[in-house]
CSV table of C-alpha atoms and ligand atoms in Angstrom, one decimal:
chain,number,residue,atom,x,y,z
O,4,MET,CA,-74.1,-57.8,23.2
O,5,GLY,CA,-75.1,-54.6,21.3
O,6,TYR,CA,-77.1,-51.7,22.5
O,7,THR,CA,-80.7,-53.0,23.0
O,8,GLY,CA,-82.5,-50.0,24.5
O,9,ARG,CA,-83.5,-49.2,28.0
O,10,VAL,CA,-84.2,-52.5,29.7
O,11,LYS,CA,-84.8,-53.2,33.4
O,12,ILE,CA,-82.4,-55.9,34.4
O,13,PRO,CA,-81.3,-56.3,38.0
O,14,VAL,CA,-77.6,-55.8,38.5
O,15,CYS,CA,-75.5,-58.9,39.4
O,16,ALA,CA,-75.8,-59.4,43.2
O,17,GLY,CA,-72.7,-58.8,45.2
O,18,ILE,CA,-71.4,-55.8,43.3
O,19,PRO,CA,-71.4,-52.6,45.4
O,20,ALA,CA,-73.6,-50.1,43.6
O,21,ALA,CA,-75.0,-46.6,44.0
O,22,GLY,CA,-77.4,-44.3,42.2
O,23,ASN,CA,-79.5,-45.6,39.3
O,24,THR,CA,-78.6,-49.2,38.6
O,25,THR,CA,-82.0,-50.2,37.2
O,26,ASP,CA,-81.9,-48.4,33.9
O,27,PRO,CA,-78.9,-46.2,33.9
O,28,GLU,CA,-77.8,-44.3,30.7
O,29,ILE,CA,-74.5,-43.4,32.4
O,30,LEU,CA,-72.5,-45.9,34.4
O,31,LEU,CA,-69.5,-45.0,36.5
O,32,VAL,CA,-67.2,-48.0,37.1
O,33,SER,CA,-64.0,-48.9,38.8
O,34,VAL,CA,-62.1,-52.0,39.9
O,35,ASN,CA,-61.3,-51.4,43.5
O,36,ALA,CA,-58.5,-53.2,45.5
O,37,GLY,CA,-61.1,-54.6,47.8
O,38,PHE,CA,-64.7,-54.3,49.0
O,39,ILE,CA,-63.7,-52.1,51.9
O,40,HIS,CA,-62.8,-49.2,49.5
O,41,ALA,CA,-65.8,-47.1,48.5
O,42,SER,CA,-64.8,-44.8,45.6
O,43,LEU,CA,-65.0,-41.2,46.5
O,44,GLY,CA,-64.1,-40.2,42.9
O,45,LEU,CA,-67.0,-42.0,41.3
O,46,ARG,CA,-69.5,-40.6,43.9
O,47,SER,CA,-68.1,-37.1,43.3
O,48,LEU,CA,-68.7,-37.5,39.5
O,49,LEU,CA,-72.2,-38.8,40.2
O,50,ALA,CA,-73.0,-35.9,42.6
O,51,ASN,CA,-72.0,-33.3,40.0
O,52,LEU,CA,-74.0,-34.6,37.1
O,53,GLY,CA,-76.9,-32.2,37.8
O,54,GLU,CA,-80.0,-33.1,35.8
O,55,PHE,CA,-78.3,-36.3,34.6
O,56,GLU,CA,-77.7,-37.8,38.1
O,57,SER,CA,-81.0,-39.6,38.2
O,58,ARG,CA,-80.0,-41.3,34.9
O,59,ALA,CA,-76.6,-42.4,36.3
O,60,GLY,CA,-75.3,-45.2,38.5
O,61,ILE,CA,-72.1,-46.6,40.0
O,62,LEU,CA,-70.8,-50.2,39.9
O,63,GLU,CA,-67.7,-51.0,41.9
O,64,GLY,CA,-65.9,-54.3,41.1
O,65,THR,CA,-63.0,-55.8,43.0
O,66,ARG,CA,-60.0,-57.8,42.0
O,67,ARG,CA,-61.6,-60.8,43.8
O,68,LEU,CA,-64.9,-60.4,41.9
O,69,GLY,CA,-62.9,-60.4,38.7
O,70,VAL,CA,-63.1,-58.1,35.6
O,71,PRO,CA,-65.4,-60.4,33.5
O,72,ALA,CA,-68.1,-60.4,36.1
O,73,LEU,CA,-68.0,-56.6,36.3
O,74,ALA,CA,-68.0,-56.3,32.6
O,75,ALA,CA,-71.0,-58.7,32.3
O,76,ALA,CA,-72.9,-56.6,34.9
O,77,VAL,CA,-72.3,-53.4,33.0
O,78,ALA,CA,-73.2,-55.1,29.7
O,79,GLU,CA,-76.5,-56.3,31.2
O,80,LEU,CA,-77.5,-52.7,32.0
O,81,SER,CA,-76.5,-51.6,28.5
O,82,PRO,CA,-75.7,-47.9,29.3
O,83,LEU,CA,-75.0,-45.3,26.7
O,84,ILE,CA,-71.9,-43.9,28.5
O,85,VAL,CA,-69.5,-45.8,30.7
O,86,GLY,CA,-66.9,-43.8,32.8
O,87,VAL,CA,-63.9,-45.9,34.0
O,88,SER,CA,-61.7,-44.6,36.8
O,89,VAL,CA,-58.1,-45.7,36.5
O,90,SER,CA,-55.3,-45.7,39.1
O,91,ILE,CA,-51.9,-47.4,39.0
O,92,TRP,CA,-53.4,-50.1,41.1
O,93,ASN,CA,-56.2,-51.1,38.7
O,94,HIS,CA,-54.5,-50.2,35.4
O,95,GLY,CA,-54.3,-53.8,34.1
O,96,GLU,CA,-57.9,-54.6,35.2
O,97,SER,CA,-59.2,-51.3,33.7
O,98,ARG,CA,-57.5,-52.2,30.4
O,99,GLU,CA,-59.2,-55.6,30.4
O,100,LEU,CA,-62.5,-54.0,31.4
O,101,LEU,CA,-62.4,-51.5,28.5
O,102,SER,CA,-61.6,-54.3,26.0
O,103,LEU,CA,-64.5,-56.5,27.3
O,104,LEU,CA,-66.9,-53.6,27.2
O,105,ARG,CA,-65.9,-52.5,23.7
O,106,SER,CA,-66.7,-56.0,22.4
O,107,ALA,CA,-69.9,-56.4,24.4
O,108,LEU,CA,-71.2,-52.9,23.8
O,109,PRO,CA,-70.0,-51.6,20.4
O,110,GLU,CA,-72.1,-48.5,20.6
O,111,VAL,CA,-71.3,-47.4,24.2
O,112,TRP,CA,-69.2,-44.2,24.8
O,113,LEU,CA,-66.2,-45.3,26.8
O,114,VAL,CA,-64.8,-42.4,28.9
O,115,VAL,CA,-61.6,-42.8,30.8
O,116,GLY,CA,-60.2,-40.7,33.7
O,117,GLY,CA,-58.6,-40.9,37.1
O,118,PRO,CA,-55.1,-40.3,38.4
O,119,GLU,CA,-53.3,-42.8,36.2
O,120,ALA,CA,-55.1,-42.0,33.0
O,121,GLY,CA,-54.5,-38.3,33.3
O,122,TYR,CA,-50.8,-38.3,32.7
O,123,LEU,CA,-50.3,-41.1,30.2
O,124,PRO,CA,-49.8,-40.3,26.5
O,125,ALA,CA,-52.8,-40.5,24.3
O,126,ASP,CA,-51.3,-43.3,22.2
O,127,HIS,CA,-50.9,-45.5,25.3
O,128,GLY,CA,-52.5,-49.0,25.1
O,129,LEU,CA,-54.8,-48.2,28.0
O,130,PHE,CA,-56.8,-45.9,25.7
O,131,LEU,CA,-57.0,-48.4,22.7
O,132,HIS,CA,-60.8,-48.9,23.2
O,133,ALA,CA,-61.6,-45.5,24.8
O,134,ASP,CA,-63.5,-42.7,23.0
O,135,VAL,CA,-62.8,-39.9,25.5
O,136,LEU,CA,-60.0,-39.2,27.9
O,137,ILE,CA,-60.6,-36.7,30.7
O,138,ARG,CA,-57.3,-35.4,32.1
O,139,GLY,CA,-57.3,-33.8,35.6
O,140,GLU,CA,-60.3,-33.3,37.9
O,141,GLY,CA,-63.3,-34.7,36.1
O,142,GLU,CA,-66.4,-33.6,37.9
O,143,LEU,CA,-67.4,-30.7,35.7
O,144,ALA,CA,-65.8,-31.9,32.5
O,145,PHE,CA,-67.7,-35.3,32.7
O,146,ALA,CA,-71.0,-33.5,33.4
O,147,ARG,CA,-70.5,-31.3,30.4
O,148,LEU,CA,-69.6,-34.3,28.2
O,149,CYS,CA,-72.8,-36.1,29.4
O,150,GLY,CA,-74.8,-33.0,28.5
O,151,GLU,CA,-73.3,-33.0,25.1
O,152,LEU,CA,-74.0,-36.7,24.4
O,153,LEU,CA,-77.3,-37.1,26.1
O,154,GLY,CA,-78.9,-33.7,26.4
O,155,SER,CA,-78.7,-31.9,23.1
O,156,ALA,CA,-81.8,-30.6,21.3
O,157,ALA,CA,-81.1,-33.1,18.6
O,158,GLY,CA,-81.4,-36.0,21.1
O,159,VAL,CA,-78.9,-38.6,22.1
O,160,VAL,CA,-75.6,-38.7,20.2
O,161,ARG,CA,-74.9,-42.3,19.2
O,162,ARG,CA,-71.4,-43.6,18.9
O,163,SER,CA,-70.8,-45.0,15.4
O,164,GLY,CA,-67.5,-46.6,14.7
O,165,ASN,CA,-64.1,-45.6,16.1
O,166,ALA,CA,-63.5,-41.9,15.6
O,167,GLY,CA,-60.3,-41.9,17.6
O,168,LEU,CA,-59.6,-40.6,21.1
O,169,ARG,CA,-60.9,-37.2,22.1
O,170,GLU,CA,-59.0,-35.5,24.9
O,171,ILE,CA,-60.6,-33.2,27.4
O,172,SER,CA,-58.8,-31.2,30.0
O,173,GLY,CA,-60.7,-31.1,33.3
O,174,HIS,CA,-60.3,-27.5,34.3
O,175,ILE,CA,-59.4,-27.0,37.9
O,176,PRO,CA,-62.7,-26.2,39.6
O,177,ASP,CA,-63.5,-23.8,42.3
O,178,LEU,CA,-64.2,-26.3,45.0
O,179,SER,CA,-66.9,-24.2,46.6
O,180,GLY,CA,-68.9,-25.0,43.4
O,181,VAL,CA,-68.4,-28.7,43.5
O,182,GLN,CA,-71.3,-30.7,45.0
O,183,LEU,CA,-70.3,-32.9,47.9
O,184,PRO,CA,-70.8,-36.6,47.2
O,185,TYR,CA,-71.3,-38.2,50.7
O,186,ALA,CA,-75.1,-38.6,50.7
O,187,ARG,CA,-74.6,-41.2,47.9
O,188,LEU,CA,-73.1,-43.6,50.4
O,189,HIS,CA,-75.6,-46.3,51.5
O,190,ASP,CA,-76.0,-47.2,55.1
O,191,SER,CA,-74.3,-50.6,54.4
O,192,ASP,CA,-71.3,-48.6,53.0
O,193,LEU,CA,-71.1,-46.7,56.2
O,194,ARG,CA,-71.2,-49.8,58.3
O,195,HIS,CA,-68.7,-51.9,56.4
O,196,ARG,CA,-66.5,-49.7,54.2
O,197,LEU,CA,-63.9,-47.0,54.6
O,198,ILE,CA,-65.4,-43.6,54.2
O,199,TYR,CA,-63.1,-41.4,52.2
O,200,VAL,CA,-63.4,-37.7,52.8
O,201,GLU,CA,-61.6,-34.7,51.3
O,202,THR,CA,-61.6,-31.1,52.6
O,203,SER,CA,-58.9,-29.9,50.3
O,204,ARG,CA,-57.0,-30.8,47.1
O,205,GLY,CA,-53.3,-30.3,46.3
O,206,CYS,CA,-50.2,-29.8,48.4
O,207,PRO,CA,-47.9,-26.9,48.8
O,208,PHE,CA,-44.8,-29.1,48.8
O,209,GLY,CA,-42.9,-30.4,45.8
O,210,CYS,CA,-41.7,-34.0,46.6
O,211,GLU,CA,-40.8,-35.3,43.2
O,212,PHE,CA,-42.2,-38.8,43.7
O,213,CYS,CA,-45.6,-37.6,44.5
O,214,LEU,CA,-48.5,-36.7,42.1
O,215,SER,CA,-49.8,-34.1,44.5
O,216,SER,CA,-46.7,-32.1,43.9
O,217,VAL,CA,-47.7,-31.4,40.3
O,218,GLN,CA,-51.4,-30.6,41.0
O,219,GLY,CA,-50.9,-26.9,41.7
O,220,ARG,CA,-51.8,-24.8,44.7
O,221,VAL,CA,-53.9,-26.1,47.6
O,222,ARG,CA,-57.6,-25.5,47.2
O,223,CYS,CA,-60.1,-26.0,49.9
O,224,PHE,CA,-63.7,-27.0,50.2
O,225,PRO,CA,-65.7,-24.8,52.5
O,226,LEU,CA,-65.0,-26.7,55.7
O,227,GLU,CA,-68.2,-26.5,57.7
O,228,PRO,CA,-70.4,-28.1,55.0
O,229,VAL,CA,-68.0,-31.0,54.8
O,230,LEU,CA,-68.0,-31.4,58.6
O,231,GLU,CA,-71.8,-31.3,58.6
O,232,GLU,CA,-71.8,-34.2,56.0
O,233,ILE,CA,-69.5,-36.2,58.3
O,234,ARG,CA,-71.8,-35.5,61.2
O,235,GLN,CA,-74.7,-37.0,59.2
O,236,LEU,CA,-72.6,-40.0,58.1
O,237,TYR,CA,-71.7,-40.7,61.7
O,238,ALA,CA,-75.3,-40.4,62.8
O,239,ARG,CA,-76.2,-42.9,60.2
O,240,GLY,CA,-73.6,-45.4,61.5
O,241,GLY,CA,-70.4,-44.3,59.7
O,242,ARG,CA,-67.4,-45.6,61.5
O,243,TRP,CA,-64.1,-45.5,59.6
O,244,PHE,CA,-63.3,-42.0,58.2
O,245,LYS,CA,-60.2,-41.7,56.0
O,246,MET,CA,-59.3,-38.1,55.2
O,247,ILE,CA,-57.4,-37.9,51.9
O,248,ASP,CA,-56.2,-34.3,52.3
O,249,ARG,CA,-52.5,-34.5,51.4
O,250,SER,CA,-51.3,-32.2,54.1
O,251,PHE,CA,-54.0,-32.0,56.8
O,252,ASN,CA,-51.9,-29.8,59.2
O,253,ILE,CA,-50.7,-27.2,56.8
O,254,ASP,CA,-53.5,-24.8,57.6
O,255,ILE,CA,-53.4,-24.9,61.4
O,256,PRO,CA,-56.8,-23.2,62.1
O,257,ARG,CA,-58.6,-25.6,59.7
O,258,ALA,CA,-56.7,-28.6,61.3
O,259,ARG,CA,-57.7,-27.4,64.7
O,260,ARG,CA,-61.3,-27.0,63.8
O,261,THR,CA,-61.4,-30.5,62.2
O,262,LEU,CA,-59.8,-32.2,65.2
O,263,GLU,CA,-62.2,-30.4,67.6
O,264,PHE,CA,-65.1,-31.6,65.4
O,265,PHE,CA,-64.0,-35.3,65.5
O,266,LEU,CA,-63.1,-35.1,69.2
O,267,ALA,CA,-66.7,-34.0,70.0
O,268,LEU,CA,-68.1,-36.6,67.6
O,269,PHE,CA,-66.1,-39.5,69.2
O,270,ARG,CA,-66.7,-38.3,72.7
O,271,SER,CA,-70.4,-39.0,72.1
O,272,GLY,CA,-69.4,-42.7,71.9
O,273,ARG,CA,-72.3,-43.4,69.5
O,274,ASN,CA,-70.3,-45.7,67.2
O,275,PRO,CA,-67.8,-47.4,69.5
O,276,ASP,CA,-65.3,-48.6,67.0
O,277,ALA,CA,-65.2,-45.4,64.9
O,278,TYR,CA,-61.9,-43.7,64.0
O,279,VAL,CA,-60.5,-41.0,61.8
O,280,GLN,CA,-57.3,-41.2,59.9
O,281,PHE,CA,-55.3,-38.1,58.7
O,282,GLU,CA,-52.1,-37.8,56.7
O,283,VAL,CA,-49.9,-35.3,58.5
O,284,VAL,CA,-46.7,-33.3,57.6
O,285,PRO,CA,-44.4,-34.5,60.4
O,286,ASP,CA,-42.5,-31.3,61.2
O,287,ARG,CA,-45.6,-29.2,61.8
O,288,LEU,CA,-47.4,-30.0,65.0
O,289,PRO,CA,-47.7,-26.9,67.2
O,290,TYR,CA,-48.9,-27.1,70.8
O,291,GLU,CA,-52.5,-26.4,69.9
O,292,LEU,CA,-52.7,-29.5,67.7
O,293,ARG,CA,-50.7,-31.7,70.1
O,294,ASP,CA,-53.1,-30.7,72.9
O,295,LEU,CA,-56.2,-31.7,70.8
O,296,ILE,CA,-54.5,-35.0,69.7
O,297,SER,CA,-53.8,-35.9,73.3
O,298,GLN,CA,-57.5,-35.7,74.1
O,299,PHE,CA,-58.7,-38.3,71.6
O,300,PRO,CA,-60.2,-41.5,73.1
O,301,PRO,CA,-57.9,-44.5,72.6
O,302,GLY,CA,-58.1,-46.0,69.1
O,303,THR,CA,-60.1,-43.2,67.5
O,304,LEU,CA,-57.2,-41.2,65.9
O,305,ARG,CA,-54.8,-42.6,63.3
O,306,LEU,CA,-52.1,-40.5,61.8
O,307,GLU,CA,-50.1,-41.4,58.7
O,308,VAL,CA,-46.7,-39.7,59.0
O,309,GLY,CA,-44.7,-39.5,55.9
O,310,ILE,CA,-41.0,-39.7,56.8
O,311,GLN,CA,-39.7,-41.2,53.5
O,312,THR,CA,-36.0,-40.7,54.4
O,313,PHE,CA,-33.9,-39.3,57.3
O,314,ASN,CA,-31.1,-38.6,54.8
O,315,ASN,CA,-31.1,-34.8,54.3
O,316,GLU,CA,-29.0,-35.0,51.1
O,317,VAL,CA,-31.4,-37.5,49.6
O,318,ALA,CA,-34.4,-35.5,50.7
O,319,ALA,CA,-33.1,-32.3,49.2
O,320,ARG,CA,-32.3,-34.2,45.9
O,321,ILE,CA,-36.0,-35.1,45.5
O,322,ASN,CA,-37.1,-31.6,46.6
O,323,ARG,CA,-38.5,-32.8,49.9
O,324,ARG,CA,-38.2,-30.2,52.6
O,325,GLN,CA,-38.4,-31.6,56.1
O,326,ASN,CA,-37.0,-30.4,59.4
O,327,GLN,CA,-35.6,-33.6,60.8
O,328,ARG,CA,-35.2,-32.3,64.3
O,329,LYS,CA,-38.8,-31.2,64.5
O,330,THR,CA,-39.9,-34.4,62.8
O,331,LEU,CA,-38.2,-36.6,65.4
O,332,ASP,CA,-39.5,-34.4,68.2
O,333,ASN,CA,-43.1,-34.7,66.9
O,334,LEU,CA,-42.8,-38.4,66.3
O,335,ALA,CA,-41.6,-39.0,69.8
O,336,PHE,CA,-44.6,-37.1,71.1
O,337,LEU,CA,-47.0,-38.9,68.9
O,338,ALA,CA,-45.6,-42.3,69.7
O,339,HIS,CA,-45.1,-42.0,73.4
O,340,ALA,CA,-47.3,-39.2,74.7
O,341,SER,CA,-50.4,-39.3,72.6
O,342,PRO,CA,-53.2,-41.9,72.1
O,343,ALA,CA,-52.9,-41.7,68.3
O,344,VAL,CA,-52.0,-44.8,66.3
O,345,ILE,CA,-49.0,-43.9,64.1
O,346,HIS,CA,-48.2,-45.2,60.7
O,347,ALA,CA,-44.8,-43.9,59.6
O,348,ASP,CA,-43.6,-44.3,56.0
O,349,LEU,CA,-40.2,-44.9,54.6
O,350,ILE,CA,-39.4,-45.3,50.9
O,351,ILE,CA,-37.0,-47.9,49.5
O,352,GLY,CA,-34.9,-46.8,46.4
O,353,LEU,CA,-34.7,-43.0,46.5
O,354,PRO,CA,-32.0,-41.6,44.2
O,355,GLY,CA,-28.6,-41.9,45.9
O,356,GLU,CA,-29.8,-43.5,49.1
O,357,ASP,CA,-27.8,-46.7,49.7
O,358,LEU,CA,-28.5,-49.6,52.0
O,359,ALA,CA,-26.5,-48.2,54.9
O,360,SER,CA,-28.5,-45.0,54.8
O,361,PHE,CA,-31.8,-46.8,54.5
O,362,ALA,CA,-30.9,-49.1,57.4
O,363,ALA,CA,-29.9,-46.2,59.6
O,364,GLY,CA,-33.2,-44.4,58.9
O,365,PHE,CA,-35.1,-47.6,59.7
O,366,ASP,CA,-33.3,-48.1,63.0
O,367,ARG,CA,-33.9,-44.5,63.9
O,368,LEU,CA,-37.6,-44.9,63.3
O,369,TRP,CA,-37.8,-48.2,65.1
O,370,GLN,CA,-36.3,-46.6,68.2
O,371,LEU,CA,-39.3,-44.3,68.3
O,372,ARG,CA,-41.7,-47.3,68.0
O,373,PRO,CA,-44.5,-45.9,65.9
O,374,GLY,CA,-47.5,-48.2,65.7
O,375,GLU,CA,-46.6,-49.2,62.2
O,376,ILE,CA,-43.6,-48.6,59.8
O,377,GLN,CA,-44.7,-48.9,56.2
O,378,LEU,CA,-41.9,-49.7,53.8
O,379,GLY,CA,-42.9,-48.5,50.4
O,380,VAL,CA,-41.0,-49.0,47.1
O,381,LEU,CA,-40.3,-45.9,45.0
O,382,LYS,CA,-42.5,-45.5,42.0
O,383,ALA,CA,-42.1,-43.2,39.0
O,384,LEU,CA,-45.7,-42.2,38.6
O,385,PRO,CA,-46.6,-40.7,35.2
O,386,GLY,CA,-46.7,-36.9,35.6
O,387,THR,CA,-43.9,-36.8,38.2
O,388,SER,CA,-40.3,-35.7,37.5
O,389,LEU,CA,-38.3,-38.6,39.0
O,390,HIS,CA,-37.0,-39.6,35.7
O,391,ARG,CA,-34.7,-36.6,35.6
O,392,HIS,CA,-32.5,-38.5,38.1
O,393,ASP,CA,-32.2,-41.6,35.9
O,394,HIS,CA,-28.8,-40.9,34.4
O,395,ALA,CA,-27.1,-39.3,37.4
O,396,TRP,CA,-28.3,-41.9,39.9
O,397,GLY,CA,-28.5,-45.0,37.9
O,398,MET,CA,-32.2,-45.4,38.3
O,399,VAL,CA,-33.7,-48.4,36.4
O,400,TRP,CA,-37.5,-48.7,36.5
O,401,ASN,CA,-40.2,-51.2,35.6
O,402,SER,CA,-42.1,-49.6,32.8
O,403,GLU,CA,-45.3,-51.4,33.7
O,404,PRO,CA,-47.6,-50.2,36.5
O,405,PRO,CA,-47.0,-49.6,39.4
O,406,TYR,CA,-43.7,-48.4,37.8
O,407,GLU,CA,-41.5,-49.6,40.7
O,408,ILE,CA,-37.8,-49.0,40.9
O,409,LEU,CA,-35.7,-52.1,40.0
O,410,GLN,CA,-32.3,-50.9,40.9
O,411,THR,CA,-30.3,-47.7,41.5
O,412,GLY,CA,-26.7,-46.8,41.4
O,413,ALA,CA,-26.7,-47.1,45.2
O,414,ILE,CA,-28.7,-50.4,45.5
O,415,ASP,CA,-28.2,-53.2,43.0
O,416,ARG,CA,-31.0,-55.4,41.7
O,417,ALA,CA,-30.3,-58.3,44.0
O,418,VAL,CA,-30.4,-56.1,47.1
O,419,MET,CA,-33.4,-54.2,45.9
O,420,ASP,CA,-35.3,-57.5,45.3
O,421,GLU,CA,-34.3,-58.5,48.9
O,422,LEU,CA,-35.6,-55.3,50.3
O,423,LYS,CA,-38.9,-55.7,48.6
O,424,ILE,CA,-39.2,-59.2,50.1
O,425,LEU,CA,-38.2,-57.8,53.5
O,426,ALA,CA,-40.9,-55.1,53.2
O,427,LYS,CA,-43.5,-57.8,52.7
O,428,TYR,CA,-42.4,-59.9,55.6
O,429,TRP,CA,-42.3,-56.8,57.8
O,430,GLU,CA,-45.9,-56.3,57.0
O,431,LEU,CA,-46.8,-59.9,57.8
O,432,VAL,CA,-44.7,-60.3,60.9
O,433,VAL,CA,-44.6,-56.9,62.5
O,434,ASN,CA,-47.3,-54.5,61.2
O,435,ARG,CA,-50.2,-57.0,61.4
O,436,GLY,CA,-49.5,-57.3,65.1
O,437,ARG,CA,-49.9,-61.1,65.2
O,438,PHE,CA,-46.6,-61.9,67.0
O,439,PRO,CA,-45.9,-59.2,69.6
O,440,ASP,CA,-43.8,-61.5,71.8
O,441,LEU,CA,-41.7,-62.4,68.9
O,442,VAL,CA,-41.2,-58.8,67.8
O,443,GLU,CA,-40.2,-57.9,71.4
O,444,ARG,CA,-37.6,-60.6,71.5
O,445,LEU,CA,-36.3,-60.1,67.9
O,446,LEU,CA,-36.2,-56.3,68.0
O,447,PRO,CA,-35.6,-55.2,71.6
O,448,LEU,CA,-35.4,-51.5,72.2
O,449,GLU,CA,-32.4,-51.9,74.5
O,450,SER,CA,-30.0,-53.4,72.0
O,451,ASP,CA,-26.7,-52.4,70.5
O,452,HIS,CA,-27.6,-54.3,67.3
O,453,SER,CA,-29.4,-52.9,64.3
O,454,ALA,CA,-33.1,-53.7,64.2
O,455,PHE,CA,-32.8,-53.6,60.4
O,456,ALA,CA,-30.0,-56.1,60.4
O,457,ARG,CA,-31.8,-58.4,62.7
O,458,PHE,CA,-35.0,-58.3,60.7
O,459,ARG,CA,-33.1,-58.8,57.5
O,460,THR,CA,-31.7,-62.0,58.9
O,461,LEU,CA,-35.2,-63.2,59.7
O,462,SER,CA,-36.5,-62.1,56.3
O,463,ARG,CA,-33.8,-64.1,54.6
O,464,ALA,CA,-34.6,-67.2,56.7
O,465,LEU,CA,-38.3,-66.9,56.0
O,466,TYR,CA,-37.7,-66.6,52.3
O,467,ALA,CA,-35.3,-69.5,52.3
O,468,HIS,CA,-38.1,-71.6,54.0
O,469,PHE,CA,-41.2,-70.4,52.1
O,470,GLY,CA,-39.8,-69.2,48.8
O,471,ARG,CA,-42.6,-66.6,48.6
O,472,THR,CA,-44.2,-63.8,50.5
O,473,TRP,CA,-47.9,-64.5,49.7
O,474,GLY,CA,-50.4,-67.2,50.7
O,475,ILE,CA,-48.5,-68.1,53.9
O,476,ASP,CA,-50.6,-69.5,56.8
O,477,ALA,CA,-50.2,-67.2,59.8
O,478,ALA,CA,-49.6,-70.0,62.2
O,479,GLU,CA,-46.9,-71.6,60.1
O,480,LEU,CA,-45.3,-68.2,59.6
O,481,GLY,CA,-45.2,-67.7,63.4
O,482,GLU,CA,-43.8,-71.2,63.9
O,483,VAL,CA,-41.0,-70.7,61.4
O,484,ALA,CA,-40.2,-67.2,62.7
O,485,TYR,CA,-40.0,-68.4,66.3
O,486,ASN,CA,-37.7,-71.3,65.2
O,487,CYS,CA,-35.4,-68.8,63.5
O,488,LEU,CA,-35.3,-66.8,66.6
O,489,ASP,CA,-34.5,-69.8,68.7
O,490,ALA,CA,-31.7,-70.9,66.4
O,491,SER,CA,-28.4,-69.3,67.1
O,492,VAL,CA,-28.4,-67.1,64.0
O,493,TYR,CA,-28.7,-63.7,65.8
O,494,PRO,CA,-26.0,-61.6,67.3
O,495,GLY,CA,-26.9,-60.6,70.8
O,496,ARG,CA,-29.7,-63.1,71.2
O,497,THR,CA,-32.3,-62.3,73.8
Z,15,LIG,S1,-45.3,-36.4,49.6
Z,15,LIG,FE1,-46.7,-35.4,51.0
Z,15,LIG,S2,-45.7,-33.4,51.4
Z,15,LIG,FE2,-44.7,-34.2,49.6
Z,15,LIG,S3,-45.8,-33.4,47.8
Z,15,LIG,FE3,-46.8,-35.3,48.3
Z,15,LIG,S4,-48.5,-34.9,49.7
Z,15,LIG,FE4,-47.1,-33.1,49.6
């Protein structure tokens, strides 16, 4: 379908939307992992469009909805500019979307940005159908581009033919000049979706696997206006706040003020199942923060604690600075003496970390019993420097998103594949909390046996039975897991 002028066609029902979705000239689009994720990035672009905001809207597809349905909804609205936000998780879907939009709307300006797009080379296939690539933070650059294409004295600039890819660097903005996007969330978003909030960007640390390590110094939004926005969202029914600051507890006074704010909010009890989630640096939790954390009502505070590895040599190799003694002390406090729900992360496949080291780290963490242990697989994100270890540490990667490690000099392909399967079963059997009795029997605290070894045995048995890690009925999973436990396959059975 070609450009047909400004027509008023209702957007396909069921696609989360914001802004002008009646006759938008600018559409901001993403394919989200699920309905629950409301894109902060798209709303931030919308909020910073200035005079063009009333001419712009957002459509958020999901994997479940499918790319063709999203593309059809965009094509129906026939905008002049479409901005597509790309991450490693929607790379393939975004590529398909751009292709469908190019054939449906030959005259539309296709603009690509987002964390994945920003670091890929300009000749990458992702950009085959794109006209403009914005690298870096896009709010101000995208607004300027829209002004150029829609607002010039000569009128709208129409796309005619393929003029090649234009690259724009999104200059790092002073965050005090960036408009806050939160008022663009609908009441239904607040009731049913995660509310992503940022009070800062960047991280002072340099962990080589992490994109935040290459994004420069930490920059902060003025804190009180953000907290006031959160207060209004909560008053409108907002429940699940996910703070995406990469190191919430680096600036202790700001962290303290933020915790005090949420504590007062949740003590009001207005939205009973509300919670806030922070990502914390594990070795930096002074008494003043511990004291505040201790006061949160049960279930209202979730902390994501990045451990990644307990192996000091491996941590140093990837430029991760972490005081292990303080980390363990803080984790013990959080897990046993605070009401916070703890998600602790370990990474599989770090350069030079072998199976024995990973298993020892896993056992150490399990002894502390955080609420959840998330087992992530190492990824070489474009823009990071992990590839410098390829030769020395035998790193072999999947070149397709999400760029996972396939094998290392310390963990061969077969074991790596097994660990990826184990990570998925860990999620299904332990993290989802469906089988607490089974977990207690399988992985007792008072045991001389390695929790990792015992779960590995179960994981092998489950995979031998199911042959897959997806689409497994929970009741059947439980039945098979209990049968494995009852069979005499475990050392030191309980
Ligand atoms: S992993 Fe965490 S601490 Fe390390 S650079 Fe990334 S955000 Fe910062």
